[in-house]
PDB file of C-alpha atoms in Angstrom:
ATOM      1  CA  UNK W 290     -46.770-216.655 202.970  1.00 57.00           C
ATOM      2  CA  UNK W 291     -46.365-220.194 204.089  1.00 67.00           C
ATOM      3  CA  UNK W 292     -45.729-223.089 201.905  1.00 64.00           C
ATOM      4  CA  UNK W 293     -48.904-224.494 202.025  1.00 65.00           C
ATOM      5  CA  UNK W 294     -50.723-221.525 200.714  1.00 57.00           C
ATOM      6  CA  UNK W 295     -48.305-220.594 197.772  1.00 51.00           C
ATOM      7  CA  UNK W 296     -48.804-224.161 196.540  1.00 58.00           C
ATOM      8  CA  UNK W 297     -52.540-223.852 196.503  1.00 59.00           C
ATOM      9  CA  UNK W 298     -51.920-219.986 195.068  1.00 55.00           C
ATOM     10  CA  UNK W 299     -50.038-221.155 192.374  1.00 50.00           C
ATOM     11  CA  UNK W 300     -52.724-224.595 191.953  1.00 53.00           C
ATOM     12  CA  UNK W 301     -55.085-221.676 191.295  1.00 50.00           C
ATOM     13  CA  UNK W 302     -53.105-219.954 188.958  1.00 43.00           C
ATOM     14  CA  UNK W 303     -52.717-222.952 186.604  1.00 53.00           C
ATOM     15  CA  UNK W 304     -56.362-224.108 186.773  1.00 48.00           C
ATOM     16  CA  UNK W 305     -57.640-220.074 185.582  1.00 42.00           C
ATOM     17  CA  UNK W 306     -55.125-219.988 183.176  1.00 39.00           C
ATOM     18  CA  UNK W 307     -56.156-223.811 181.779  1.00 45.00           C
ATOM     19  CA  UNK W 308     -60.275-222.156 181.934  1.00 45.00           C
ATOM     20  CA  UNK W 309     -59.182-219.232 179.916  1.00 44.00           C
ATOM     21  CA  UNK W 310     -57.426-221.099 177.193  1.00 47.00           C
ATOM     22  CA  UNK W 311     -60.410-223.907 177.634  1.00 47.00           C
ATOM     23  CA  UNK W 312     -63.086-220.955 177.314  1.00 45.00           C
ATOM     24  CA  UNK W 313     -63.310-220.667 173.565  1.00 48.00           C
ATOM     25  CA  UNK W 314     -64.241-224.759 173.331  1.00 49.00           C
ATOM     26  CA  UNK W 315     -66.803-224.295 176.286  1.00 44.00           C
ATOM     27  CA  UNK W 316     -68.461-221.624 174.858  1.00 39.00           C
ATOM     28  CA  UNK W 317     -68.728-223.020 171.132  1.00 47.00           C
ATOM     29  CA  UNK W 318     -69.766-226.805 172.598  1.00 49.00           C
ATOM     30  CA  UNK W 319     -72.789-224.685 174.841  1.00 45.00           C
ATOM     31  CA  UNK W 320     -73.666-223.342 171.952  1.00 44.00           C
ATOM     32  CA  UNK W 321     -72.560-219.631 173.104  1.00 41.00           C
ATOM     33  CA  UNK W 322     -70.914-217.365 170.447  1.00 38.00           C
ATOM     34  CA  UNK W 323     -68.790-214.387 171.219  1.00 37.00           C
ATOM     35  CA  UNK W 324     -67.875-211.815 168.294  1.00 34.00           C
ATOM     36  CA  UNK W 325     -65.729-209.235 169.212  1.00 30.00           C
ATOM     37  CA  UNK W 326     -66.054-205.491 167.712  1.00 33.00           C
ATOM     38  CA  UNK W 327     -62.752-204.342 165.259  1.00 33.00           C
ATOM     39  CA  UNK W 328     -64.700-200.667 165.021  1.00 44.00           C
ATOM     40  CA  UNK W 329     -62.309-197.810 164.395  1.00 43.00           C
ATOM     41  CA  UNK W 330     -64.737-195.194 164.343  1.00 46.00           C
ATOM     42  CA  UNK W 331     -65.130-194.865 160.952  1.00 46.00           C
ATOM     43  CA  UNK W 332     -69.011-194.876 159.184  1.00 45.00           C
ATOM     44  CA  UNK W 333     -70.606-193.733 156.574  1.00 50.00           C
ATOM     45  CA  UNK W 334     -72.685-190.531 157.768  1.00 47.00           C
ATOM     46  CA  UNK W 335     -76.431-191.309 159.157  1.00 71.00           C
ATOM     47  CA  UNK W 336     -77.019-188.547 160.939  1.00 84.00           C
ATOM     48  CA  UNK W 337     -78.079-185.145 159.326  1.00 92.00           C
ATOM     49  CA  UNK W 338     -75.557-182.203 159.877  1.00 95.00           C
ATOM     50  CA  UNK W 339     -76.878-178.568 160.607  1.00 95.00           C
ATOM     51  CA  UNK W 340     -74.940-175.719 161.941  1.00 97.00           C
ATOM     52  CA  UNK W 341     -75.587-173.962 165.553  1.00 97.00           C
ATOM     53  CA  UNK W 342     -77.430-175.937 168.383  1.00 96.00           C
ATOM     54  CA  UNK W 343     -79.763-179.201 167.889  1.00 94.00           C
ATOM     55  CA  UNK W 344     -83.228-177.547 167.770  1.00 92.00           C
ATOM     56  CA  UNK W 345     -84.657-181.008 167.640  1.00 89.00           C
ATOM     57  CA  UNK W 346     -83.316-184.903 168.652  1.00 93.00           C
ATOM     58  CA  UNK W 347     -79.817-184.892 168.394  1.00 95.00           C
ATOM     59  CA  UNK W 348     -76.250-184.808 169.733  1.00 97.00           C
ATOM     60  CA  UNK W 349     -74.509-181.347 169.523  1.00 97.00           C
ATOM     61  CA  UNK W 350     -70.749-180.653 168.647  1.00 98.00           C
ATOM     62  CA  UNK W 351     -69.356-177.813 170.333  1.00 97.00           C
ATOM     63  CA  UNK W 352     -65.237-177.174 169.154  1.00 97.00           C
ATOM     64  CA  UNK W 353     -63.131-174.598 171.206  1.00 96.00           C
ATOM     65  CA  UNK W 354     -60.107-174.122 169.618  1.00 95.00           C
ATOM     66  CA  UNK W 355     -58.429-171.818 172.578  1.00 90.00           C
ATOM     67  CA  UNK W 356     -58.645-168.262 173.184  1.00 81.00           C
ATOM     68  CA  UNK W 357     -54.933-167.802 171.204  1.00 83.00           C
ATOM     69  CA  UNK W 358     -55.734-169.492 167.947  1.00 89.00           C
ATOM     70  CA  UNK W 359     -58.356-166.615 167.106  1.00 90.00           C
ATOM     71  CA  UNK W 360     -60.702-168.808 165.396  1.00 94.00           C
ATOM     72  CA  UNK W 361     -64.527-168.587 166.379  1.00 95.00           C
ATOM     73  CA  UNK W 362     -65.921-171.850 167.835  1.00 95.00           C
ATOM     74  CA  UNK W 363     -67.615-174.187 165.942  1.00 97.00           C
ATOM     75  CA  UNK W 364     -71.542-175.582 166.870  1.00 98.00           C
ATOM     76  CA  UNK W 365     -73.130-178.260 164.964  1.00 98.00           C
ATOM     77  CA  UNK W 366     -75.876-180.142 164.985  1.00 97.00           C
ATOM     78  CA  UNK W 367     -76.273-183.824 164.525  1.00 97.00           C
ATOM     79  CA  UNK W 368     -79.847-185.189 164.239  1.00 95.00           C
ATOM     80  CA  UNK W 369     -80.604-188.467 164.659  1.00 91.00           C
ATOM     81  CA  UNK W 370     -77.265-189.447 165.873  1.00 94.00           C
ATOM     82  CA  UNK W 371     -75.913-192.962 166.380  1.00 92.00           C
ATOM     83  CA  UNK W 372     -72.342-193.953 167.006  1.00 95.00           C
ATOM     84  CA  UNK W 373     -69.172-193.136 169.239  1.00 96.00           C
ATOM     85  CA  UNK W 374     -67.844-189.367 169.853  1.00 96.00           C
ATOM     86  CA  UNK W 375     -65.243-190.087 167.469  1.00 97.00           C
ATOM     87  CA  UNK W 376     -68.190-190.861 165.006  1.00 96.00           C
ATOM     88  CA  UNK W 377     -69.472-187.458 165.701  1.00 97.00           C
ATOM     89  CA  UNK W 378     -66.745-185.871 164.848  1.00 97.00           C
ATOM     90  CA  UNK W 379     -66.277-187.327 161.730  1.00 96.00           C
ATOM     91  CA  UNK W 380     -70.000-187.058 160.481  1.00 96.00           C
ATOM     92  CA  UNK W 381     -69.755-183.452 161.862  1.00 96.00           C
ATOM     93  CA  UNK W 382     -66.957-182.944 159.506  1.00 96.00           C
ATOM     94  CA  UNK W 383     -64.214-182.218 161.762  1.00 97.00           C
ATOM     95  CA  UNK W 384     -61.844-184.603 160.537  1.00 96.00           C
ATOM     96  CA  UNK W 385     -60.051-185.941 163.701  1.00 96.00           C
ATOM     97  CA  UNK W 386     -56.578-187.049 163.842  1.00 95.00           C
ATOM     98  CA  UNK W 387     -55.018-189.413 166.199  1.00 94.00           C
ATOM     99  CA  UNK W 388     -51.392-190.318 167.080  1.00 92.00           C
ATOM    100  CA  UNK W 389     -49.191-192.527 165.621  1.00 90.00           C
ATOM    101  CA  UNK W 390     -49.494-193.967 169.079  1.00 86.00           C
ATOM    102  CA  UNK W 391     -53.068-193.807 169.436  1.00 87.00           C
ATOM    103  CA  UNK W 392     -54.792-193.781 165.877  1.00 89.00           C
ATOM    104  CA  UNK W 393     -58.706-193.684 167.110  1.00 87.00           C
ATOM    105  CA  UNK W 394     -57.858-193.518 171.037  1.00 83.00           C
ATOM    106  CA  UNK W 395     -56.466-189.408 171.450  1.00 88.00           C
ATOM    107  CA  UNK W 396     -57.438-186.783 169.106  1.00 94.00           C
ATOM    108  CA  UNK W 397     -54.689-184.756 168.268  1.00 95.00           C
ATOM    109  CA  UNK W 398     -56.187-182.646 165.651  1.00 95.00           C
ATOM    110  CA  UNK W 399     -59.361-181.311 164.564  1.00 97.00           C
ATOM    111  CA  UNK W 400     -60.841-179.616 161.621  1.00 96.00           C
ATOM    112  CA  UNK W 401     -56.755-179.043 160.665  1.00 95.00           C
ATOM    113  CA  UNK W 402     -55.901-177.809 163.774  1.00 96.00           C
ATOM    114  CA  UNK W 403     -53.303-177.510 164.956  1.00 95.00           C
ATOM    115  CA  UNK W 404     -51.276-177.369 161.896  1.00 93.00           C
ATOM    116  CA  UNK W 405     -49.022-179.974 161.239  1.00 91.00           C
ATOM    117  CA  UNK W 406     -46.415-177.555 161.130  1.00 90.00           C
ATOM    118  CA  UNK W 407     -46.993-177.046 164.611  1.00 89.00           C
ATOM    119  CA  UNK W 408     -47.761-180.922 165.484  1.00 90.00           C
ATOM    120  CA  UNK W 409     -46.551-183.821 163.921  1.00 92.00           C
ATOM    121  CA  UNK W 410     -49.127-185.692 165.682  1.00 92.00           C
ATOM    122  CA  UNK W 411     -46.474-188.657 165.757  1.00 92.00           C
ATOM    123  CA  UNK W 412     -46.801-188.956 169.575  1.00 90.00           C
ATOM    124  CA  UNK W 413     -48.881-187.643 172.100  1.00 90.00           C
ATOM    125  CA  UNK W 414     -48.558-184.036 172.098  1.00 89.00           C
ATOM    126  CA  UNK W 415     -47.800-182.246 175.763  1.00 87.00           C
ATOM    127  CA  UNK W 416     -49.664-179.412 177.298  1.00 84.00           C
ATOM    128  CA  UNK W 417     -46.668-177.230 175.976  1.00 86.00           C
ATOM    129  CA  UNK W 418     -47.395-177.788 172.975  1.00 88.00           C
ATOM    130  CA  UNK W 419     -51.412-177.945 173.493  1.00 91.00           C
ATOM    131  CA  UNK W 420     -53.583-180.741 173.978  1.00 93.00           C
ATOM    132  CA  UNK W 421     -57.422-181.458 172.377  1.00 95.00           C
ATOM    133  CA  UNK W 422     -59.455-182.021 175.765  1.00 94.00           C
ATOM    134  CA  UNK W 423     -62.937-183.942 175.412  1.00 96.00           C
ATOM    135  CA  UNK W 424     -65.853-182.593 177.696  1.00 96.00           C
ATOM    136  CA  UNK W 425     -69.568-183.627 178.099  1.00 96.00           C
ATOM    137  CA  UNK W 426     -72.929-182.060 178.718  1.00 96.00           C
ATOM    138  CA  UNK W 427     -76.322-183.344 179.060  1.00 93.00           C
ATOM    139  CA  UNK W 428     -79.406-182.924 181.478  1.00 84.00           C
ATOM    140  CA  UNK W 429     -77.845-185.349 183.793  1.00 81.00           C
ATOM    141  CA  UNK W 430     -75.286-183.595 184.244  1.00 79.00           C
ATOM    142  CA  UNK W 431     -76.753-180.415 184.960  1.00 80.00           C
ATOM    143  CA  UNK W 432     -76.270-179.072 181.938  1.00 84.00           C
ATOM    144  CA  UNK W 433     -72.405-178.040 182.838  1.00 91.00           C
ATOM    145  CA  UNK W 434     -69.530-178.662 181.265  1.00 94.00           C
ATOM    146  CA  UNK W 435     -67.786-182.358 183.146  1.00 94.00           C
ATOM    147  CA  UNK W 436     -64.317-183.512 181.675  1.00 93.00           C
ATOM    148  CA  UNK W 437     -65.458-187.040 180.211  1.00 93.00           C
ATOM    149  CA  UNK W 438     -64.013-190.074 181.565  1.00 90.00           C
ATOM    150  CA  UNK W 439     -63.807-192.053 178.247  1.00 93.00           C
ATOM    151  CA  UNK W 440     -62.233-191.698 175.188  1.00 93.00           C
ATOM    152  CA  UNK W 441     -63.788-190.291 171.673  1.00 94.00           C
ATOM    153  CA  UNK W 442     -63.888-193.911 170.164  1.00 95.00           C
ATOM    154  CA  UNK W 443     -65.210-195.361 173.082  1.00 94.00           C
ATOM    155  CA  UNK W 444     -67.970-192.896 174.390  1.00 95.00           C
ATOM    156  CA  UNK W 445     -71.568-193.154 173.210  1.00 95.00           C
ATOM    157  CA  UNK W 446     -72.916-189.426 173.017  1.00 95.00           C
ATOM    158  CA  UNK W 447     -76.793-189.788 174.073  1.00 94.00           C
ATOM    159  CA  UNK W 448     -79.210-187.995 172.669  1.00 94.00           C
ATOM    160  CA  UNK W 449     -79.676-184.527 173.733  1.00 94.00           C
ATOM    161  CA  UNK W 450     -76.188-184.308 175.047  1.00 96.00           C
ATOM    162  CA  UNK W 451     -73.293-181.876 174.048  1.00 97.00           C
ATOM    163  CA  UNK W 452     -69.866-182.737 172.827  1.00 97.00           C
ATOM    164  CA  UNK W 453     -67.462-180.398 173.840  1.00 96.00           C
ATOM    165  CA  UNK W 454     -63.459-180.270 173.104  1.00 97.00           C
ATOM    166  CA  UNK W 455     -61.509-177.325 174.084  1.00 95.00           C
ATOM    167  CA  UNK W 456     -57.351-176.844 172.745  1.00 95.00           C
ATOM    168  CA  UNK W 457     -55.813-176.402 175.661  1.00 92.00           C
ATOM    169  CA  UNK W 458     -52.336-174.842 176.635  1.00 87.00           C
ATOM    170  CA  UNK W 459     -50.023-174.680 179.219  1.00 83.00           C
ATOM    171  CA  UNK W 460     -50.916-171.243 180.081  1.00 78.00           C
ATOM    172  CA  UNK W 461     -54.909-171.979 180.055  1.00 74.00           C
ATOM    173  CA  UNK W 462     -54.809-175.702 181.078  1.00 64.00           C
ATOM    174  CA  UNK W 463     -55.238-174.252 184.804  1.00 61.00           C
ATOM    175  CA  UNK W 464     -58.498-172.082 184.131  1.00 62.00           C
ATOM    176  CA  UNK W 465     -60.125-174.279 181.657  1.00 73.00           C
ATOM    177  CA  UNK W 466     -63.329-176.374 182.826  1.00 84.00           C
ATOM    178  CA  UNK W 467     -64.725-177.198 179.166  1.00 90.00           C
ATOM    179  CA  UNK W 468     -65.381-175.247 175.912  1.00 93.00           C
ATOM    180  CA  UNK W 469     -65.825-171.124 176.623  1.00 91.00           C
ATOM    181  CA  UNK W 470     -69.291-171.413 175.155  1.00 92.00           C
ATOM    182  CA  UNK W 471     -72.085-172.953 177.882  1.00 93.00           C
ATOM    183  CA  UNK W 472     -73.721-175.696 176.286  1.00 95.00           C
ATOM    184  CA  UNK W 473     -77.609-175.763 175.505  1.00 94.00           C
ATOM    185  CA  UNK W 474     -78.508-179.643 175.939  1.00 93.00           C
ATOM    186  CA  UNK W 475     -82.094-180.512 175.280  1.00 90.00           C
ATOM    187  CA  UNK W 476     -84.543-183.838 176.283  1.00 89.00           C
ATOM    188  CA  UNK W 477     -85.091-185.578 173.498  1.00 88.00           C
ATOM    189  CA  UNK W 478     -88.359-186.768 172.497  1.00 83.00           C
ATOM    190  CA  UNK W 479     -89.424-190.564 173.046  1.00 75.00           C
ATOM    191  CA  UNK W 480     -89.938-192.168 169.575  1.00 61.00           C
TER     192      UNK W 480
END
């Protein structure tokens, strides 16, 4: 890079970095006010829980807990569903767990499992020791299982759509393309 064009690099540099600590001042003298969202995922419930599928507008909860635990999946229903997966999982009574690492931002435990015996749920567990995995299904997506590409705290389930995590091992994590049980989405009705 020659001289010339570093100096007028760096020139650059300065003047974003002035506009970004200016920005705050613009915005409140144009009138312009920004608020910024603290949510950790925690509501009161306004949904209405039922168990099994939604059989009318709502955002189902489907929890795999992995073919070695022995313990039957769980399917509820949340009608009238507003909020963030995480939401979901607490208003479907699930009681997620993050890390110490990442309090709202990886689930490390539902409805008590695993046992804290088995993790600590200080850091991010591996697959070794089995990982919560978060899938999604809705009508868009052809009603199959997809691996979701944001986090519980930051996804906003629509209505119709299924939540799905699945505990995952080592010796499944190769086999496993979402929950064992095949979701049943729906199209809501307009209001």
């Amino acid at each position: 890079m020659n001289r010339k064009l570093m100096r007028w690099t760096l020139l650059g540099l300065i003047a974003l970095v002035a506009l970004a600590a200016l920005a705050p001042a613009l915005l409140k003298a144009a009138g312009i006010t920004i608020t910024r969202s603290t949510d950790t995922g925690s509501h009161k419930a306004t949904a209405t829980l039922t168990e099994g599928w939604c059989k009318a507008n709502g955002v189902a909860i489907v929890v795999d807990f992995g073919a070695g635990s022995g313990k039957p999946a769980v399917i509820r229903c949340l009608a009238s569903f507003r909020g963030t997966g995480w939401q979901a999982l607490e208003q479907a009574g699930l009681k997620p767990a993050g890390t110490a690492q990442y309090a709202v931002g990886f689930v490390c435990r539902l409805a008590n499992f695993p046992p804290q015996s088995r993790q600590d749920c200080a850091n991010t567990p591996t697959y070794a020791q089995g990982v919560w995995s978060y899938y999604i299904a809705g009508p868009r997506t052809g009603n199959h299982w997809m691996f979701s590409g944001a986090g519980a705290a930051s996804r906003k389930p629509e209505c119709g759509s299924v939540e799905g995590w699945v505990f995952i091992t080592e010796a499944d994590s190769a086999n496993r393309n979402g929950p064992s049980t095949e979701p049943q989405t729906r199209i809501c009705d307009a209001k």
